[in-house]
PDB file of N, CA and C in Angstrom:
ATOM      1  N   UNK A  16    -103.622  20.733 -54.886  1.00  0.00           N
ATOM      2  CA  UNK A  16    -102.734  21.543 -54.073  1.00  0.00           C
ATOM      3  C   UNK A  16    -101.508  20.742 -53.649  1.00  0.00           C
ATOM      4  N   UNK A  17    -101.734  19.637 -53.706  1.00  0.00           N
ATOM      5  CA  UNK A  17    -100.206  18.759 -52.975  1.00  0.00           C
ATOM      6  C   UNK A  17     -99.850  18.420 -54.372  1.00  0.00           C
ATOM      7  N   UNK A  18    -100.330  18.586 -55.162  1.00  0.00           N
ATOM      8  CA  UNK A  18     -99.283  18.160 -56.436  1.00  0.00           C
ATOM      9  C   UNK A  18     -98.036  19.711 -56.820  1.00  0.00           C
ATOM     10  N   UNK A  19     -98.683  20.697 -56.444  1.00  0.00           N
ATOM     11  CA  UNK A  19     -98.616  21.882 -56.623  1.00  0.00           C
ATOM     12  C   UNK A  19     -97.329  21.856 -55.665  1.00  0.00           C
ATOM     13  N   UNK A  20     -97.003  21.564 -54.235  1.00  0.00           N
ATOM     14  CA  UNK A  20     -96.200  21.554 -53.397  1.00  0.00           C
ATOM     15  C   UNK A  20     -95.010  20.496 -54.077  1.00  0.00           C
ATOM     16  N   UNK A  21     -95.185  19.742 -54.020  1.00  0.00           N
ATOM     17  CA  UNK A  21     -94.381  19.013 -54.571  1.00  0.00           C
ATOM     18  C   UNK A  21     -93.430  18.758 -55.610  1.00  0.00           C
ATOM     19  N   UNK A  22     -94.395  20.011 -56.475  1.00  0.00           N
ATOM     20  CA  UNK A  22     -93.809  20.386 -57.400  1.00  0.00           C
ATOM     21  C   UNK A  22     -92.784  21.437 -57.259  1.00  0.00           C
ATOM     22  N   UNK A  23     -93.054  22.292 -56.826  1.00  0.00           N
ATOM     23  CA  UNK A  23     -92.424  23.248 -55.911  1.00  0.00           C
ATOM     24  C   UNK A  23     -90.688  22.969 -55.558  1.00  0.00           C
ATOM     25  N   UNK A  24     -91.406  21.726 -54.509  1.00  0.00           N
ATOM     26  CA  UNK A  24     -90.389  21.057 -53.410  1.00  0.00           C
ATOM     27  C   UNK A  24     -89.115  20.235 -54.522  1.00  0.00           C
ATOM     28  N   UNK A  25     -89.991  20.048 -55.364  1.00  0.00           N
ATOM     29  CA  UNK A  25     -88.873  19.412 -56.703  1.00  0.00           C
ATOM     30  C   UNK A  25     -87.994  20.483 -57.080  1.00  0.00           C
ATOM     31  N   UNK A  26     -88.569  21.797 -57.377  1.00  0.00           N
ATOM     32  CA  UNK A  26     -87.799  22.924 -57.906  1.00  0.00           C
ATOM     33  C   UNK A  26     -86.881  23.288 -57.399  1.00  0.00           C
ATOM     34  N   UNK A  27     -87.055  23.550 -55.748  1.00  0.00           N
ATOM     35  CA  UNK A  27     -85.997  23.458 -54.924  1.00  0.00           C
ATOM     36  C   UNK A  27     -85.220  22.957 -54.901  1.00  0.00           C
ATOM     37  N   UNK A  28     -85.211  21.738 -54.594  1.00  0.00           N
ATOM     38  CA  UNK A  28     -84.222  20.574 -54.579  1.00  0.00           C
ATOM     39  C   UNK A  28     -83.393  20.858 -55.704  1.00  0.00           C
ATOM     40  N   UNK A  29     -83.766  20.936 -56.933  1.00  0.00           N
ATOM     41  CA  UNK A  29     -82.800  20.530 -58.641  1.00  0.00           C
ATOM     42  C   UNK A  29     -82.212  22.233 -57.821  1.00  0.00           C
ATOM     43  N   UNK A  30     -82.289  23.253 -57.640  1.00  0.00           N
ATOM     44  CA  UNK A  30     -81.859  24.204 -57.482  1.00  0.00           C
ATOM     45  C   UNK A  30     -80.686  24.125 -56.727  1.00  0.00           C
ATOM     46  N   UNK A  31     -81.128  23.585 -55.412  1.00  0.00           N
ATOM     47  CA  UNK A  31     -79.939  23.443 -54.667  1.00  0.00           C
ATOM     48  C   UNK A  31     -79.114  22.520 -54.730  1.00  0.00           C
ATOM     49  N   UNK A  32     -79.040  21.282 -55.372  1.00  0.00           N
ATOM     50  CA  UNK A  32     -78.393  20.277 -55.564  1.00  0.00           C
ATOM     51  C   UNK A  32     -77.141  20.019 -56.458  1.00  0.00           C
ATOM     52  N   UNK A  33     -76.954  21.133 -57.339  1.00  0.00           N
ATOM     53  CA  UNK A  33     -75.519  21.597 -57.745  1.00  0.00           C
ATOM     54  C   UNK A  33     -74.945  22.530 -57.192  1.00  0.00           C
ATOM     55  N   UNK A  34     -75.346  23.113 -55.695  1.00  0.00           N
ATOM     56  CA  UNK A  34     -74.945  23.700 -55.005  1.00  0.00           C
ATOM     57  C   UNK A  34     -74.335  22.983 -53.630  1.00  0.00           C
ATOM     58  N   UNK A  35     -74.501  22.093 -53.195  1.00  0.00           N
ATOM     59  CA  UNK A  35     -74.651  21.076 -52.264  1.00  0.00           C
ATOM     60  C   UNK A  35     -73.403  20.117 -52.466  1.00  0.00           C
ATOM     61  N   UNK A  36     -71.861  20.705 -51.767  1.00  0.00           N
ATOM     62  CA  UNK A  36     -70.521  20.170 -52.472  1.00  0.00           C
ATOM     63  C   UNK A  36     -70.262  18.979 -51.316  1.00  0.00           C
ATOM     64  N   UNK A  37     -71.111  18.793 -50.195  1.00  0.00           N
ATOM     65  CA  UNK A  37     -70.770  17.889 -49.287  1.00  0.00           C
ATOM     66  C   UNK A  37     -69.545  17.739 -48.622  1.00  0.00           C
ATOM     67  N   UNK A  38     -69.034  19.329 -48.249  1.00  0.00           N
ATOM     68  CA  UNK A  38     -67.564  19.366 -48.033  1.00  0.00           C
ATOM     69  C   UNK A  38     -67.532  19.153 -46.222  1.00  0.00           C
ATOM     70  N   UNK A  39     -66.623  18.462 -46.199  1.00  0.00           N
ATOM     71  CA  UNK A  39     -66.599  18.305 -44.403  1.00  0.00           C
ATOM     72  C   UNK A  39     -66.421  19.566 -43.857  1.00  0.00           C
ATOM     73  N   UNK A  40     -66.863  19.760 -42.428  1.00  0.00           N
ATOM     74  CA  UNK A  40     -66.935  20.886 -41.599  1.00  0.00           C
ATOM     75  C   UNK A  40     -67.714  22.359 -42.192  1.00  0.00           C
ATOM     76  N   UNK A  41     -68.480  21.425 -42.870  1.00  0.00           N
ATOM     77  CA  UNK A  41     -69.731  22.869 -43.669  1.00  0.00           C
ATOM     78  C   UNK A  41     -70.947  22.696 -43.279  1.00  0.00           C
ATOM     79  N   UNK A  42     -71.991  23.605 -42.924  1.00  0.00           N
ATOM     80  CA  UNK A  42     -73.675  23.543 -42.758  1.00  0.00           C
ATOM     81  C   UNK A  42     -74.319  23.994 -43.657  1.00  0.00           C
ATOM     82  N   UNK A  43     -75.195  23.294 -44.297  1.00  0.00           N
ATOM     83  CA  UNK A  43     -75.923  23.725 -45.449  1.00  0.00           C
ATOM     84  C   UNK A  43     -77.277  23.939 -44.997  1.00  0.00           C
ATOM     85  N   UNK A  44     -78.050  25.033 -45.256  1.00  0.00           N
ATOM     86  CA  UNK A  44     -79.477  24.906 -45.079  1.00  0.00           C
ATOM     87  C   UNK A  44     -79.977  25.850 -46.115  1.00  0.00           C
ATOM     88  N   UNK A  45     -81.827  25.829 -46.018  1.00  0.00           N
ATOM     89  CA  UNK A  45     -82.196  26.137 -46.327  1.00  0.00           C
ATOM     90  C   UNK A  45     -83.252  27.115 -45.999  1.00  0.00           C
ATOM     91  N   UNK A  46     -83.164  28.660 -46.736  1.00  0.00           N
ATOM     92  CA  UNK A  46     -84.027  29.403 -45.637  1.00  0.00           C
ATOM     93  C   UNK A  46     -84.841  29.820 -46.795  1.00  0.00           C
ATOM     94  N   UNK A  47     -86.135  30.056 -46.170  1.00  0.00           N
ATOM     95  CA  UNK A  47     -87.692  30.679 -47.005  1.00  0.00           C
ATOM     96  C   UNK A  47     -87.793  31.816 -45.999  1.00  0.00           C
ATOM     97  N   UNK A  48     -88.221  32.546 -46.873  1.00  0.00           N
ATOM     98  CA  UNK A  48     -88.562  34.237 -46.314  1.00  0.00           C
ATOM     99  C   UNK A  48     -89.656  34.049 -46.769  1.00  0.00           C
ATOM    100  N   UNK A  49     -90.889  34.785 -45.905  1.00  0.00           N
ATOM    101  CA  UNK A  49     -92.313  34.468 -45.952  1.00  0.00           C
ATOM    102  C   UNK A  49     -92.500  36.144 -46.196  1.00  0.00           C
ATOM    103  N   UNK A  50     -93.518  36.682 -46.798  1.00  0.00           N
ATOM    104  CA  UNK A  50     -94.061  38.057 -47.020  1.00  0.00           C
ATOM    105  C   UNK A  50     -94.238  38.539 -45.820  1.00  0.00           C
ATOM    106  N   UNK A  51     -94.214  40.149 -45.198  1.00  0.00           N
ATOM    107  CA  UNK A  51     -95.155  40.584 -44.617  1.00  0.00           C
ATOM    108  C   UNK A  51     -96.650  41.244 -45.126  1.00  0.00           C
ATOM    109  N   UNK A  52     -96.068  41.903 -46.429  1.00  0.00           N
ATOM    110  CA  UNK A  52     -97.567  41.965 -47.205  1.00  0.00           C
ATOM    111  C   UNK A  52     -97.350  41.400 -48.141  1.00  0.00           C
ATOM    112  N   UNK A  53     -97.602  41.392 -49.539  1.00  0.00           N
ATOM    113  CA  UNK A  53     -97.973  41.554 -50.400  1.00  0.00           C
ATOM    114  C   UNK A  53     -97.065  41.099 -51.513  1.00  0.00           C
ATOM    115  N   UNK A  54     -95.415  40.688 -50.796  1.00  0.00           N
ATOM    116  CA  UNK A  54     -94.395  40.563 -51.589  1.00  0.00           C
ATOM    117  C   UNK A  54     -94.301  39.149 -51.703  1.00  0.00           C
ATOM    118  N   UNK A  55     -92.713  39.077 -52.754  1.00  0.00           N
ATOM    119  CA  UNK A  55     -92.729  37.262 -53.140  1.00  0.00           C
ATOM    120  C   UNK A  55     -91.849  36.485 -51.994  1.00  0.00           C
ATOM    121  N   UNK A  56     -92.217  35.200 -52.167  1.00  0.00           N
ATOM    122  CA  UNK A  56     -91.639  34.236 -50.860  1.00  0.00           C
ATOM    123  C   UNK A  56     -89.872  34.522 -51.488  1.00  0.00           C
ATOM    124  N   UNK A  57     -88.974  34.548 -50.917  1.00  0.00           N
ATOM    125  CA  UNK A  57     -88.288  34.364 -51.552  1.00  0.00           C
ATOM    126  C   UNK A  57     -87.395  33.055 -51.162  1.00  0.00           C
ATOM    127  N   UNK A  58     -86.610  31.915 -51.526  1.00  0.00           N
ATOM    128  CA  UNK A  58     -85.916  31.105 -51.073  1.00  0.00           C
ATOM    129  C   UNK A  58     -84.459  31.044 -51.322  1.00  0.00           C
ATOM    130  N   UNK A  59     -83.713  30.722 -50.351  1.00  0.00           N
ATOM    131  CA  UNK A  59     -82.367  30.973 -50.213  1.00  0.00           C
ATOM    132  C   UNK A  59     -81.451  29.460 -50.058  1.00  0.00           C
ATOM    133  N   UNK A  60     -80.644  29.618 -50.417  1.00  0.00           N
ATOM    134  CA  UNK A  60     -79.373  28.263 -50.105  1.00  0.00           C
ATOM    135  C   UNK A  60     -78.162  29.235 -49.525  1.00  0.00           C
ATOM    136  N   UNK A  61     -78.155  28.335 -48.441  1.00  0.00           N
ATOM    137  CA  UNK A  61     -76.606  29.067 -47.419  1.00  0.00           C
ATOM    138  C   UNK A  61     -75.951  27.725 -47.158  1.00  0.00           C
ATOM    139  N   UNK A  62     -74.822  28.240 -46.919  1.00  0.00           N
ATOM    140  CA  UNK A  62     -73.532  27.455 -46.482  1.00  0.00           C
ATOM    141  C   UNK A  62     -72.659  27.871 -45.836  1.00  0.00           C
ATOM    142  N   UNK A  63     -71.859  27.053 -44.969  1.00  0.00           N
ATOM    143  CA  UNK A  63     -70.545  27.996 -44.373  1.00  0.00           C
ATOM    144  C   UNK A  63     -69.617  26.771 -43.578  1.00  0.00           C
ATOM    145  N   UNK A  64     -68.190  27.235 -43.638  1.00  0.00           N
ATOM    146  CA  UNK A  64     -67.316  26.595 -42.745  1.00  0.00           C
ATOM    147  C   UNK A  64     -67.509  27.008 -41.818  1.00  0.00           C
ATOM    148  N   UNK A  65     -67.365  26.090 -40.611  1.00  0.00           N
ATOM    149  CA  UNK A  65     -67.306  26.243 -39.260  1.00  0.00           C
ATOM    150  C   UNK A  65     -66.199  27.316 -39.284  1.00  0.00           C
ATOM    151  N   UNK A  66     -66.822  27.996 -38.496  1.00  0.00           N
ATOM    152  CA  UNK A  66     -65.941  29.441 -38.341  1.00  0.00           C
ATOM    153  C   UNK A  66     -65.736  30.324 -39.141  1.00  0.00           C
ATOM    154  N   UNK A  67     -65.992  30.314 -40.015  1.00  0.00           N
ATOM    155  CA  UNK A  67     -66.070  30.979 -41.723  1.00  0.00           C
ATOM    156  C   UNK A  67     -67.890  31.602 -41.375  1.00  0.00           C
ATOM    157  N   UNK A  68     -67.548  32.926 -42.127  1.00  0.00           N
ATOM    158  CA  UNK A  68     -68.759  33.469 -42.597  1.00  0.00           C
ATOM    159  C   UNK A  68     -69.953  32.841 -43.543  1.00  0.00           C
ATOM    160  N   UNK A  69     -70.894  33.066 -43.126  1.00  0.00           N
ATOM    161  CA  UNK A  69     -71.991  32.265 -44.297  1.00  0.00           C
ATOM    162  C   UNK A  69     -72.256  33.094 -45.437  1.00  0.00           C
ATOM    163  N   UNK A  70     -72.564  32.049 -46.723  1.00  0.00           N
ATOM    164  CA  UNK A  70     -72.674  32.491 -47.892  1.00  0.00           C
ATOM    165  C   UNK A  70     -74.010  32.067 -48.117  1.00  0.00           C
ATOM    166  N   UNK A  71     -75.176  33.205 -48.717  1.00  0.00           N
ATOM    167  CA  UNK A  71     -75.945  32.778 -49.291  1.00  0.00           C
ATOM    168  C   UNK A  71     -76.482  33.345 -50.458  1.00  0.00           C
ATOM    169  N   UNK A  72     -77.158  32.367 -51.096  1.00  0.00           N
ATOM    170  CA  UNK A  72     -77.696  32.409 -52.753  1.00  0.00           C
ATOM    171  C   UNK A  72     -79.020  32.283 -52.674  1.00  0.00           C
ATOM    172  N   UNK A  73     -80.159  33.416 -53.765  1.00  0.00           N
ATOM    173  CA  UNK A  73     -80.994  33.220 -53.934  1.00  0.00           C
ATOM    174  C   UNK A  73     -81.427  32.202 -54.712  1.00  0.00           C
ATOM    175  N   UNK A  74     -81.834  31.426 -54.703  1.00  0.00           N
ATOM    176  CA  UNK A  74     -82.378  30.395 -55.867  1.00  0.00           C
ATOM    177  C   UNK A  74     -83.671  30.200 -56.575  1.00  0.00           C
ATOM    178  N   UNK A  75     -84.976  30.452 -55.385  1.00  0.00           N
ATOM    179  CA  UNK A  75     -86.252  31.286 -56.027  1.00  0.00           C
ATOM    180  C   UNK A  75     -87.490  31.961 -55.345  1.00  0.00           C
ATOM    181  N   UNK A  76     -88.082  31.964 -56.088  1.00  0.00           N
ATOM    182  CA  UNK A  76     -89.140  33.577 -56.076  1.00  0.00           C
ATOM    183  C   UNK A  76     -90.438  32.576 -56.383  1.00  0.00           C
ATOM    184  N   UNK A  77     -91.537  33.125 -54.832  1.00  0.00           N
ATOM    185  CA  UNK A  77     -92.841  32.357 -55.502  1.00  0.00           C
ATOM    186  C   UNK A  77     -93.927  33.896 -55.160  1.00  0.00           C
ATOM    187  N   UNK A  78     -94.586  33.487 -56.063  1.00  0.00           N
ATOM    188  CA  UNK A  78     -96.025  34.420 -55.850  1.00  0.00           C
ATOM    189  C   UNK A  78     -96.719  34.711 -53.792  1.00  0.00           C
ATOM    190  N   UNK A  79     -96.710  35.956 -53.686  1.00  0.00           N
ATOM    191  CA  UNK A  79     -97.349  36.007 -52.179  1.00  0.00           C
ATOM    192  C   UNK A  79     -98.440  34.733 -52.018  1.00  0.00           C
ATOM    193  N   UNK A  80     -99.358  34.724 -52.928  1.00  0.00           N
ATOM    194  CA  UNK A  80    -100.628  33.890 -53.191  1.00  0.00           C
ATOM    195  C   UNK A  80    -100.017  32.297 -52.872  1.00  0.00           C
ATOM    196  N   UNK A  81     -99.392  31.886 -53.180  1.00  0.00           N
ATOM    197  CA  UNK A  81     -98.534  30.779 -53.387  1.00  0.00           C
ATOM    198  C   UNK A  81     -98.119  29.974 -51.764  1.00  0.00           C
ATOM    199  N   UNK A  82     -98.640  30.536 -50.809  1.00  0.00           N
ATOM    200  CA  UNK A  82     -98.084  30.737 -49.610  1.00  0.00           C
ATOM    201  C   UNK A  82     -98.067  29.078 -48.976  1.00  0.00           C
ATOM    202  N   UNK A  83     -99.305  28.791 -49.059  1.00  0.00           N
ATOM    203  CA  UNK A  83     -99.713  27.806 -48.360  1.00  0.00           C
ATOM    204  C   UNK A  83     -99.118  26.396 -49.169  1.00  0.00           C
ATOM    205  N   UNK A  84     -98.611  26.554 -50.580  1.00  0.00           N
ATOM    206  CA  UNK A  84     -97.739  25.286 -51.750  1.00  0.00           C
ATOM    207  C   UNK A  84     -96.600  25.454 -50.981  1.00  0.00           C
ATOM    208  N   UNK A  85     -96.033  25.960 -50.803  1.00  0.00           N
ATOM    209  CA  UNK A  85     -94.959  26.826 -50.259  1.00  0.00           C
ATOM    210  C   UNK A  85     -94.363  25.805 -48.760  1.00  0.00           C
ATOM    211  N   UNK A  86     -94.963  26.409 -47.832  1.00  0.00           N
ATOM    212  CA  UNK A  86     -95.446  26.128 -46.772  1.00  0.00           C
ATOM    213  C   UNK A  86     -95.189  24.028 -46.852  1.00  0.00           C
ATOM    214  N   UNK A  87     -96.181  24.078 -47.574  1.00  0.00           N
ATOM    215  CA  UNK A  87     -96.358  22.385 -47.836  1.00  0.00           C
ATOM    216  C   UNK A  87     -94.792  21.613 -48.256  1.00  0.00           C
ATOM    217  N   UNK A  88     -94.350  22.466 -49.246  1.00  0.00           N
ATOM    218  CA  UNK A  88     -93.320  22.050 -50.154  1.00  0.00           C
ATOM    219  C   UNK A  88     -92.237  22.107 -48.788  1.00  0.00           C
ATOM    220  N   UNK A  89     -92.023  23.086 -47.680  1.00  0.00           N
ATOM    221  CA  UNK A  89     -90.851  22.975 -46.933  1.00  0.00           C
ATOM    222  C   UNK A  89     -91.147  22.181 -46.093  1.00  0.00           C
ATOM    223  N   UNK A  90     -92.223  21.537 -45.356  1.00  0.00           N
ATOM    224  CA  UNK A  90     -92.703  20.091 -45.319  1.00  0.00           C
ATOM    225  C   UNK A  90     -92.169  18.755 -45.855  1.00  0.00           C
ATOM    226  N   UNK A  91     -92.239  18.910 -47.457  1.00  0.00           N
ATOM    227  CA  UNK A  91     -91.629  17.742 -48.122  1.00  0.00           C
ATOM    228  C   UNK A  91     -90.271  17.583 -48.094  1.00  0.00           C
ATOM    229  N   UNK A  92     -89.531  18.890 -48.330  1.00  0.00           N
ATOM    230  CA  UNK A  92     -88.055  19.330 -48.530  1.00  0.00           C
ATOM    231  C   UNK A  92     -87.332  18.445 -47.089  1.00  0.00           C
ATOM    232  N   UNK A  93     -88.577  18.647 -45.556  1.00  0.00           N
ATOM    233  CA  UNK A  93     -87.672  18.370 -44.214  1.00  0.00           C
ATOM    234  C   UNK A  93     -87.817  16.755 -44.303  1.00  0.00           C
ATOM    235  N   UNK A  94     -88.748  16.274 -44.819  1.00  0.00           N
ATOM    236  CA  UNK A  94     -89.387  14.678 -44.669  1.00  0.00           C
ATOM    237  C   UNK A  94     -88.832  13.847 -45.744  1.00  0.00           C
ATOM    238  N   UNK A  95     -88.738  14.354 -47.207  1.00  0.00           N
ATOM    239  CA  UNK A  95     -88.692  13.520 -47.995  1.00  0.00           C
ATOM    240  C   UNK A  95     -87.430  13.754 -48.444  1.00  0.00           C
ATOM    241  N   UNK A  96     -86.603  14.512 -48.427  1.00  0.00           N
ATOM    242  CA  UNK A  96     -84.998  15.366 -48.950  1.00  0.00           C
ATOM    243  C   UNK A  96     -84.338  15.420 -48.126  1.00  0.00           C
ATOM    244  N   UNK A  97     -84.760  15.254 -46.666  1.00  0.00           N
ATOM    245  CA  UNK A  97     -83.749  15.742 -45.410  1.00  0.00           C
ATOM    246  C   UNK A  97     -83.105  16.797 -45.480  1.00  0.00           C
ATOM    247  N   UNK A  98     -83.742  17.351 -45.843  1.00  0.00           N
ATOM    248  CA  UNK A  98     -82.818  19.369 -45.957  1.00  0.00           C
ATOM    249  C   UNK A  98     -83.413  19.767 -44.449  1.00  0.00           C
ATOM    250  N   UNK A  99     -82.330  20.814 -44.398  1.00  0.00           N
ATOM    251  CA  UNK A  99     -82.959  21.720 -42.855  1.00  0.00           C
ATOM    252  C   UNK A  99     -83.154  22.890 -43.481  1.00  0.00           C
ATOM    253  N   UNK A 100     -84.681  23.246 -43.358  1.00  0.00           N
ATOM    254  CA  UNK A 100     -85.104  24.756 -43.794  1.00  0.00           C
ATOM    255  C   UNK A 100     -85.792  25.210 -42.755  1.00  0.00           C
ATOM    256  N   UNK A 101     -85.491  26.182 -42.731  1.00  0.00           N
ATOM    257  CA  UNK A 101     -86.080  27.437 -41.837  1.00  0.00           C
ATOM    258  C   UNK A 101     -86.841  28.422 -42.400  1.00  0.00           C
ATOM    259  N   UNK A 102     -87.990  28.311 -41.957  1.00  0.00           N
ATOM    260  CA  UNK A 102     -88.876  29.728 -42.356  1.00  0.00           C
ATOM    261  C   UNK A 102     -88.828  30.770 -41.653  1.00  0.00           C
ATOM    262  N   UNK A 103     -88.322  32.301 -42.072  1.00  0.00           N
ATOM    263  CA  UNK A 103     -88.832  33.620 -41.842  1.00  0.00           C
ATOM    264  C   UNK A 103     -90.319  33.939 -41.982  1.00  0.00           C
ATOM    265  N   UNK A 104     -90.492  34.554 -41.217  1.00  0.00           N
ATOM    266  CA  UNK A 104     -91.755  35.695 -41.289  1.00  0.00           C
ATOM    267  C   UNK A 104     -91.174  37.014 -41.729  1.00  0.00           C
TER     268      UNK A 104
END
């Protein structure tokens, strides 16, 4: 199961990382939308100038089942990547 996260947490990363222009006066994060039933996690990359509207991009789609790799992987993403992600319910 932690190889499984990690793996994950890798996918993410290569996803967002040609997205990620390091431009001054911008916030980048990262948001996971969690199911209420039955549907897929979905994960997002946003950005925005201070004062500027935010832009965001889907980047990917995991299985409902998948929840708890998931979960783990935005764990690794805050510890080992220093990304700021936020989970929805």
């Amino acid at each position: 199961m932690r190889e499984a996260s990690n793996q994950i947490a890798r996918e993410i990363f290569k996803a967002v990382e040609p997205l990620w222009k390091k431009q001054p006066n911008t916030i980048y994060a990262v948001r996971v939308v969690m199911p209420e039933f039955k549907h897929a996690i979905n994960v997002f990359f946003e950005w925005n100038k201070i004062g500027k509207s935010t832009t965001s991009r889907a980047i990917k789609s995991y299985a409902a089942n998948q929840q708890d790799e998931v979960l783990k992987a935005v764990d690794v993403l805050r510890r080992d990547y220093n990304l700021n992600v936020t989970v929805y319910n």
